[in-house]
Amino acid sequence: MNTIARLKKFLTLFSSDLAIDLGTANTLVYVRGRGVVLNEPSVVAIAENRGKKQVIAVGNEAKQMLGKTHAQIQAIRPLRDGVIADFDVAEEMIRRFISKALERRGISRPMIVICVPSGSTAVERRAIQEAAENSHARKVYLIEEPMAAAIGAGLPVHEASGSMVVDIGGGTTEVAVMSLGGIVYSLSVRVGGDKMDEAIVSYIRRNHNLLIGESTAERIKKSIGSAIMPSKGDGEIIPVKGRDLMYGVPKEIKISERQIAEALAAPIAQIIEAVKETLEHTDPELSSDIVDKGIVLTGGGSLLKRLDEVLRKATGLPVSVAENALQCVVLGTGRTIEEISKFENILTSMY
């Protein structure tokens, strides 16, 4: 290995530049030269002592406390609908995740590329950028989530050809058409995995007088959630435990795949409507490209059973789920720091 190659390898090894997918449900961190090194829930546990709040846990450890804390401890999610709801807590969460990802002390301040929803306001984007900057970053760039998802899914975003991506995250669904390294049209709707969980909680409460928590609803969605009702019968059936609202005691019931599909009908209809609206605003030449290449689904919500089939029937277009859909956004963001000169025009800054 010659001297230049050794130098490049050395610089890559000790580079601390980061790509962050700051999601409502999970935060993923990509380190240049090392790939995705962290994937943890965007949850923070806070203890209150003499009127002062102190963060005691983040990520996996904090998520285990959701719905199980006493009066002195709160387990909260500092992001809602893809944007920061509690600035101080989000800032501390980002700082701790960066520390976990780097695993080294005394390292130079990293450059950070962080994702933002395409429909976020200037104030919301500034809040995300400031939270990252206050975590000892030397420079912070923003990238819109659908663009990052498209890059991560391997779509040819720089070509003079239309590419369409639907990124279904925890808080938002991002629908966008891209060409020549830019977003031609995008639509961000505040419906995603969280709204699906809320729909399940509401359905079971309304139809069975049983109160369940968000974690239980998420488990049900992952286990038997489907975008289409079974053609015959009730489909798979699982036991669900919660609190009986009539008598106030713990209770177990049986829930079917058919019932969960019925519960998820409303949020899925909103996603379909967002896709149709985006297609209506797409230029004819780009539309012809999408007819050939189809629509690519990314994000955790895209893994809902038979969702691609629903969108295929609603649009008449080919629909596919990206490989490694859960990590498409962070992998796309990571690629921008690996090839910064190629993607520099895609990155923005609020300052």
Tab-separated table of C-alpha atoms in Angstrom:
chain	number	residue	atom	x	y	z
A	1	MET	CA	0.000	0.000	0.000
A	2	ASN	CA	1.526	3.363	-1.026
A	3	THR	CA	1.797	6.406	1.249
A	4	ILE	CA	-1.276	8.204	-0.175
A	5	ALA	CA	-3.479	5.112	0.248
A	6	ARG	CA	-2.253	4.696	3.847
A	7	LEU	CA	-2.975	8.340	4.569
A	8	LYS	CA	-6.523	8.018	3.168
A	9	LYS	CA	-7.124	4.909	5.250
A	10	PHE	CA	-5.819	6.693	8.363
A	11	LEU	CA	-8.035	9.724	7.780
A	12	THR	CA	-11.100	7.530	7.174
A	13	LEU	CA	-10.428	5.526	10.332
A	14	PHE	CA	-10.284	8.621	12.520
A	15	SER	CA	-12.947	10.649	10.727
A	16	SER	CA	-15.818	11.552	13.023
A	17	ASP	CA	-18.253	12.975	10.487
A	18	LEU	CA	-21.785	11.774	11.180
A	19	ALA	CA	-25.073	11.281	9.381
A	20	ILE	CA	-28.149	11.260	11.622
A	21	ASP	CA	-31.674	10.106	10.864
A	22	LEU	CA	-33.450	11.863	13.723
A	23	GLY	CA	-36.741	10.008	13.614
A	24	THR	CA	-39.869	10.269	15.722
A	25	ALA	CA	-39.671	6.557	16.573
A	26	ASN	CA	-35.950	5.750	16.188
A	27	THR	CA	-32.677	7.610	15.762
A	28	LEU	CA	-29.984	6.082	13.556
A	29	VAL	CA	-26.391	7.307	13.374
A	30	TYR	CA	-23.939	6.625	10.553
A	31	VAL	CA	-20.210	7.287	11.041
A	32	ARG	CA	-18.071	7.946	7.984
A	33	GLY	CA	-16.050	4.875	7.107
A	34	ARG	CA	-17.865	2.666	9.636
A	35	GLY	CA	-21.490	2.621	8.492
A	36	VAL	CA	-24.543	2.526	10.766
A	37	VAL	CA	-23.310	2.236	14.349
A	38	LEU	CA	-26.404	3.161	16.332
A	39	ASN	CA	-30.127	2.422	15.990
A	40	GLU	CA	-32.121	3.199	19.132
A	41	PRO	CA	-35.596	4.481	20.043
A	42	SER	CA	-35.982	8.273	20.255
A	43	VAL	CA	-37.012	8.041	23.905
A	44	VAL	CA	-35.593	9.855	26.929
A	45	ALA	CA	-36.163	9.126	30.633
A	46	ILE	CA	-36.104	12.178	32.897
A	47	ALA	CA	-35.947	12.280	36.698
A	48	GLU	CA	-37.123	15.365	38.581
A	49	ASN	CA	-35.203	16.241	41.747
A	50	ARG	CA	-36.021	19.438	43.686
A	51	GLY	CA	-37.562	21.055	40.627
A	52	LYS	CA	-34.619	20.236	38.375
A	53	LYS	CA	-34.898	17.799	35.472
A	54	GLN	CA	-32.097	15.346	34.773
A	55	VAL	CA	-31.805	12.890	31.896
A	56	ILE	CA	-31.145	9.428	33.337
A	57	ALA	CA	-31.488	7.233	30.240
A	58	VAL	CA	-31.892	7.432	26.466
A	59	GLY	CA	-32.686	4.964	23.715
A	60	ASN	CA	-33.360	1.297	24.462
A	61	GLU	CA	-33.023	1.706	28.212
A	62	ALA	CA	-35.489	4.603	28.276
A	63	LYS	CA	-38.036	2.846	26.026
A	64	GLN	CA	-38.329	-0.001	28.520
A	65	MET	CA	-39.635	2.582	30.990
A	66	LEU	CA	-42.478	3.893	28.759
A	67	GLY	CA	-45.766	3.607	30.671
A	68	LYS	CA	-44.034	2.061	33.700
A	69	THR	CA	-42.572	5.045	35.574
A	70	HIS	CA	-43.436	6.522	38.966
A	71	ALA	CA	-44.163	10.173	39.779
A	72	GLN	CA	-40.490	11.247	39.881
A	73	ILE	CA	-39.545	9.772	36.488
A	74	GLN	CA	-40.919	10.530	33.024
A	75	ALA	CA	-40.209	8.562	29.862
A	76	ILE	CA	-40.923	10.869	26.927
A	77	ARG	CA	-40.386	11.133	23.194
A	78	PRO	CA	-38.909	14.592	22.454
A	79	LEU	CA	-39.895	14.440	18.775
A	80	ARG	CA	-43.429	14.473	17.444
A	81	ASP	CA	-44.477	14.310	13.806
A	82	GLY	CA	-40.834	14.340	12.747
A	83	VAL	CA	-39.938	17.627	14.478
A	84	ILE	CA	-38.640	18.620	17.906
A	85	ALA	CA	-41.344	19.002	20.553
A	86	ASP	CA	-38.991	19.452	23.548
A	87	PHE	CA	-35.802	21.266	22.527
A	88	ASP	CA	-33.679	20.784	25.686
A	89	VAL	CA	-34.457	17.081	25.973
A	90	ALA	CA	-33.896	16.503	22.235
A	91	GLU	CA	-30.545	18.283	22.434
A	92	GLU	CA	-29.407	16.079	25.314
A	93	MET	CA	-30.623	12.967	23.488
A	94	ILE	CA	-28.659	13.904	20.344
A	95	ARG	CA	-25.547	14.628	22.427
A	96	ARG	CA	-25.720	11.216	24.125
A	97	PHE	CA	-26.355	9.351	20.886
A	98	ILE	CA	-23.352	11.073	19.272
A	99	SER	CA	-21.198	10.120	22.264
A	100	LYS	CA	-22.350	6.492	21.982
A	101	ALA	CA	-21.712	6.419	18.241
A	102	LEU	CA	-18.183	7.837	18.400
A	103	GLU	CA	-17.021	5.688	21.345
A	104	ARG	CA	-13.956	7.894	21.717
A	105	ARG	CA	-13.129	10.918	23.824
A	106	GLY	CA	-11.151	13.941	22.794
A	107	ILE	CA	-12.007	13.509	19.123
A	108	SER	CA	-12.324	16.551	16.893
A	109	ARG	CA	-15.752	18.107	16.522
A	110	PRO	CA	-17.674	16.264	13.799
A	111	MET	CA	-19.462	17.547	10.750
A	112	ILE	CA	-23.080	16.369	10.918
A	113	VAL	CA	-25.650	15.851	8.176
A	114	ILE	CA	-29.103	15.477	9.701
A	115	CYS	CA	-32.489	14.739	8.122
A	116	VAL	CA	-35.559	16.978	8.222
A	117	PRO	CA	-39.104	16.352	6.936
A	118	SER	CA	-39.694	18.020	3.576
A	119	GLY	CA	-42.759	19.788	4.987
A	120	SER	CA	-41.049	21.187	8.095
A	121	THR	CA	-41.048	24.954	8.631
A	122	ALA	CA	-37.982	27.191	8.827
A	123	VAL	CA	-38.441	27.398	12.607
A	124	GLU	CA	-38.577	23.604	12.928
A	125	ARG	CA	-35.484	23.192	10.733
A	126	ARG	CA	-33.592	25.791	12.733
A	127	ALA	CA	-34.465	23.963	15.961
A	128	ILE	CA	-33.073	20.688	14.590
A	129	GLN	CA	-29.911	22.387	13.331
A	130	GLU	CA	-29.329	24.222	16.628
A	131	ALA	CA	-29.834	21.033	18.641
A	132	ALA	CA	-27.149	19.309	16.548
A	133	GLU	CA	-24.797	22.313	16.675
A	134	ASN	CA	-25.075	22.465	20.464
A	135	SER	CA	-23.857	18.858	20.544
A	136	HIS	CA	-20.314	20.096	19.723
A	137	ALA	CA	-20.596	19.809	15.953
A	138	ARG	CA	-18.229	21.939	13.877
A	139	LYS	CA	-20.727	22.212	11.023
A	140	VAL	CA	-24.297	21.020	10.508
A	141	TYR	CA	-26.044	20.431	7.182
A	142	LEU	CA	-29.656	19.471	6.597
A	143	ILE	CA	-31.035	17.068	4.007
A	144	GLU	CA	-34.688	16.448	3.252
A	145	GLU	CA	-35.829	12.970	4.227
A	146	PRO	CA	-37.303	11.855	0.886
A	147	MET	CA	-34.082	12.793	-0.907
A	148	ALA	CA	-32.017	10.854	1.653
A	149	ALA	CA	-34.408	7.895	1.333
A	150	ALA	CA	-34.117	7.933	-2.471
A	151	ILE	CA	-30.303	7.987	-2.312
A	152	GLY	CA	-30.340	5.162	0.246
A	153	ALA	CA	-32.680	3.124	-1.961
A	154	GLY	CA	-30.265	3.495	-4.876
A	155	LEU	CA	-32.512	5.663	-7.063
A	156	PRO	CA	-30.731	7.721	-9.784
A	157	VAL	CA	-31.560	11.115	-8.270
A	158	HIS	CA	-28.963	12.989	-10.362
A	159	GLU	CA	-30.262	11.778	-13.714
A	160	ALA	CA	-32.722	13.639	-15.947
A	161	SER	CA	-35.349	11.080	-15.067
A	162	GLY	CA	-38.217	11.063	-12.580
A	163	SER	CA	-37.898	8.934	-9.444
A	164	MET	CA	-40.676	8.638	-6.856
A	165	VAL	CA	-40.226	7.620	-3.242
A	166	VAL	CA	-42.707	7.215	-0.377
A	167	ASP	CA	-40.931	7.249	2.998
A	168	ILE	CA	-43.259	6.149	5.816
A	169	GLY	CA	-41.669	6.962	9.165
A	170	GLY	CA	-42.927	7.072	12.720
A	171	GLY	CA	-44.296	10.610	12.608
A	172	THR	CA	-44.579	11.562	8.941
A	173	THR	CA	-45.008	10.127	5.469
A	174	GLU	CA	-42.844	11.859	2.879
A	175	VAL	CA	-43.866	11.548	-0.754
A	176	ALA	CA	-41.581	13.072	-3.389
A	177	VAL	CA	-40.646	13.066	-7.058
A	178	MET	CA	-36.989	13.783	-7.835
A	179	SER	CA	-34.971	14.608	-10.931
A	180	LEU	CA	-31.555	16.167	-11.696
A	181	GLY	CA	-30.471	16.152	-8.054
A	182	GLY	CA	-33.489	18.057	-6.740
A	183	ILE	CA	-37.012	17.531	-5.476
A	184	VAL	CA	-39.518	18.482	-8.172
A	185	TYR	CA	-42.565	18.066	-5.943
A	186	SER	CA	-42.950	16.796	-2.384
A	187	LEU	CA	-45.730	16.339	0.122
A	188	SER	CA	-45.295	15.672	3.827
A	189	VAL	CA	-48.284	14.390	5.800
A	190	ARG	CA	-48.175	13.907	9.543
A	191	VAL	CA	-49.281	10.309	9.516
A	192	GLY	CA	-47.035	7.291	9.981
A	193	GLY	CA	-46.298	4.499	12.416
A	194	ASP	CA	-47.437	6.531	15.440
A	195	LYS	CA	-50.836	7.292	13.906
A	196	MET	CA	-51.227	3.600	13.090
A	197	ASP	CA	-50.499	2.717	16.728
A	198	GLU	CA	-52.983	5.352	17.916
A	199	ALA	CA	-55.616	3.942	15.539
A	200	ILE	CA	-55.150	0.471	17.048
A	201	VAL	CA	-55.396	1.830	20.610
A	202	SER	CA	-58.566	3.750	19.700
A	203	TYR	CA	-60.159	0.769	17.915
A	204	ILE	CA	-59.595	-1.648	20.811
A	205	ARG	CA	-60.840	0.917	23.321
A	206	ARG	CA	-63.958	1.673	21.277
A	207	ASN	CA	-64.865	-1.893	20.367
A	208	HIS	CA	-63.634	-3.886	23.358
A	209	ASN	CA	-63.582	-1.393	26.268
A	210	LEU	CA	-59.929	-2.304	26.770
A	211	LEU	CA	-57.150	0.231	27.280
A	212	ILE	CA	-53.720	-0.732	25.912
A	213	GLY	CA	-50.458	1.195	25.738
A	214	GLU	CA	-48.463	2.412	22.729
A	215	SER	CA	-45.904	-0.399	23.063
A	216	THR	CA	-48.656	-3.033	22.985
A	217	ALA	CA	-50.241	-1.379	19.933
A	218	GLU	CA	-46.873	-1.365	18.151
A	219	ARG	CA	-46.411	-5.067	18.935
A	220	ILE	CA	-49.870	-5.856	17.534
A	221	LYS	CA	-49.120	-3.857	14.360
A	222	LYS	CA	-45.841	-5.676	13.759
A	223	SER	CA	-47.364	-9.069	14.548
A	224	ILE	CA	-50.671	-9.103	12.628
A	225	GLY	CA	-50.970	-5.632	11.090
A	226	SER	CA	-52.141	-5.640	7.481
A	227	ALA	CA	-53.254	-3.019	4.965
A	228	ILE	CA	-55.866	-5.368	3.493
A	229	MET	CA	-58.432	-7.546	5.268
A	230	PRO	CA	-57.991	-11.325	4.854
A	231	SER	CA	-59.937	-12.710	1.882
A	232	LYS	CA	-61.418	-15.423	4.069
A	233	GLY	CA	-62.143	-15.504	7.778
A	234	ASP	CA	-60.445	-13.355	10.413
A	235	GLY	CA	-56.851	-14.235	9.614
A	236	GLU	CA	-54.276	-14.617	12.358
A	237	ILE	CA	-55.482	-14.136	15.950
A	238	ILE	CA	-53.353	-13.110	18.947
A	239	PRO	CA	-54.029	-12.465	22.662
A	240	VAL	CA	-53.918	-8.846	23.873
A	241	LYS	CA	-53.698	-7.738	27.495
A	242	GLY	CA	-54.807	-4.398	28.901
A	243	ARG	CA	-57.080	-2.721	31.466
A	244	ASP	CA	-60.814	-3.271	31.349
A	245	LEU	CA	-62.391	0.216	31.226
A	246	MET	CA	-65.679	-1.000	32.677
A	247	TYR	CA	-64.334	-2.779	35.766
A	248	GLY	CA	-60.824	-1.311	36.031
A	249	VAL	CA	-59.082	-4.693	36.225
A	250	PRO	CA	-56.509	-6.364	33.936
A	251	LYS	CA	-58.061	-8.374	31.123
A	252	GLU	CA	-57.033	-10.452	28.111
A	253	ILE	CA	-58.916	-10.571	24.798
A	254	LYS	CA	-58.334	-12.019	21.334
A	255	ILE	CA	-57.691	-9.681	18.390
A	256	SER	CA	-57.769	-10.740	14.741
A	257	GLU	CA	-55.911	-9.610	11.645
A	258	ARG	CA	-59.246	-8.523	10.143
A	259	GLN	CA	-59.927	-6.185	13.080
A	260	ILE	CA	-56.476	-4.582	12.888
A	261	ALA	CA	-56.852	-4.049	9.129
A	262	GLU	CA	-60.132	-2.274	9.867
A	263	ALA	CA	-58.418	-0.148	12.529
A	264	LEU	CA	-55.628	0.865	10.124
A	265	ALA	CA	-57.946	1.820	7.256
A	266	ALA	CA	-58.006	5.554	8.080
A	267	PRO	CA	-54.224	6.227	8.296
A	268	ILE	CA	-53.605	4.094	5.189
A	269	ALA	CA	-56.249	6.088	3.298
A	270	GLN	CA	-54.340	9.297	4.177
A	271	ILE	CA	-51.114	7.836	2.784
A	272	ILE	CA	-52.878	6.785	-0.432
A	273	GLU	CA	-54.350	10.277	-0.795
A	274	ALA	CA	-50.888	11.865	-0.376
A	275	VAL	CA	-49.467	9.590	-3.100
A	276	LYS	CA	-52.323	10.431	-5.483
A	277	GLU	CA	-51.978	14.172	-4.842
A	278	THR	CA	-48.243	14.014	-5.593
A	279	LEU	CA	-48.890	12.151	-8.841
A	280	GLU	CA	-51.468	14.786	-9.844
A	281	HIS	CA	-48.817	17.521	-9.453
A	282	THR	CA	-46.132	15.650	-11.414
A	283	ASP	CA	-45.206	16.851	-14.907
A	284	PRO	CA	-46.167	14.495	-17.775
A	285	GLU	CA	-42.555	13.741	-18.788
A	286	LEU	CA	-41.673	12.727	-15.239
A	287	SER	CA	-44.914	10.771	-14.936
A	288	SER	CA	-43.875	8.624	-17.899
A	289	ASP	CA	-40.616	7.787	-16.085
A	290	ILE	CA	-42.556	6.789	-12.964
A	291	VAL	CA	-44.796	4.515	-15.048
A	292	ASP	CA	-41.625	2.670	-16.125
A	293	LYS	CA	-39.733	2.696	-12.799
A	294	GLY	CA	-42.655	2.640	-10.376
A	295	ILE	CA	-42.860	3.857	-6.784
A	296	VAL	CA	-40.322	2.833	-4.138
A	297	LEU	CA	-41.422	2.504	-0.488
A	298	THR	CA	-38.987	3.124	2.379
A	299	GLY	CA	-39.202	3.544	6.146
A	300	GLY	CA	-40.532	1.259	8.868
A	301	GLY	CA	-44.157	1.856	7.890
A	302	SER	CA	-43.495	0.431	4.425
A	303	LEU	CA	-43.055	-3.000	6.042
A	304	LEU	CA	-46.752	-3.167	6.948
A	305	LYS	CA	-48.065	-6.321	5.319
A	306	ARG	CA	-49.639	-5.824	1.862
A	307	LEU	CA	-49.249	-2.025	1.894
A	308	ASP	CA	-47.446	-2.176	-1.458
A	309	GLU	CA	-50.410	-4.129	-2.837
A	310	VAL	CA	-52.858	-1.434	-1.677
A	311	LEU	CA	-50.817	1.336	-3.331
A	312	ARG	CA	-50.456	-0.727	-6.508
A	313	LYS	CA	-54.243	-1.073	-6.782
A	314	ALA	CA	-54.845	2.604	-5.942
A	315	THR	CA	-52.367	4.021	-8.490
A	316	GLY	CA	-52.090	1.358	-11.168
A	317	LEU	CA	-48.295	1.707	-10.966
A	318	PRO	CA	-45.539	-0.764	-10.030
A	319	VAL	CA	-44.792	-0.464	-6.304
A	320	SER	CA	-41.828	-2.054	-4.529
A	321	VAL	CA	-40.394	-1.979	-1.022
A	322	ALA	CA	-36.733	-0.931	-0.940
A	323	GLU	CA	-34.103	-3.332	0.271
A	324	ASN	CA	-33.228	-2.485	3.885
A	325	ALA	CA	-36.195	-0.089	4.018
A	326	LEU	CA	-35.672	0.693	7.716
A	327	GLN	CA	-32.208	2.143	7.114
A	328	CYS	CA	-32.651	3.784	3.702
A	329	VAL	CA	-32.758	7.327	5.102
A	330	VAL	CA	-29.631	7.033	7.245
A	331	LEU	CA	-27.756	5.119	4.515
A	332	GLY	CA	-28.619	7.827	1.997
A	333	THR	CA	-27.549	10.527	4.441
A	334	GLY	CA	-24.367	8.577	5.123
A	335	ARG	CA	-23.594	8.426	1.437
A	336	THR	CA	-23.673	12.245	1.277
A	337	ILE	CA	-20.845	12.494	3.817
A	338	GLU	CA	-18.883	9.730	2.087
A	339	GLU	CA	-19.223	11.555	-1.269
A	340	ILE	CA	-19.637	15.147	-0.082
A	341	SER	CA	-18.464	16.726	-3.346
A	342	LYS	CA	-21.083	14.821	-5.348
A	343	PHE	CA	-24.000	15.655	-3.043
A	344	GLU	CA	-23.002	19.108	-1.780
A	345	ASN	CA	-25.747	20.832	-3.799
A	346	ILE	CA	-28.393	18.690	-2.058
A	347	LEU	CA	-27.339	19.759	1.461
A	348	THR	CA	-28.611	22.987	3.035
A	349	SER	CA	-27.986	25.046	6.162
A	350	MET	CA	-30.176	27.516	8.028
A	351	TYR	CA	-27.176	29.825	8.583
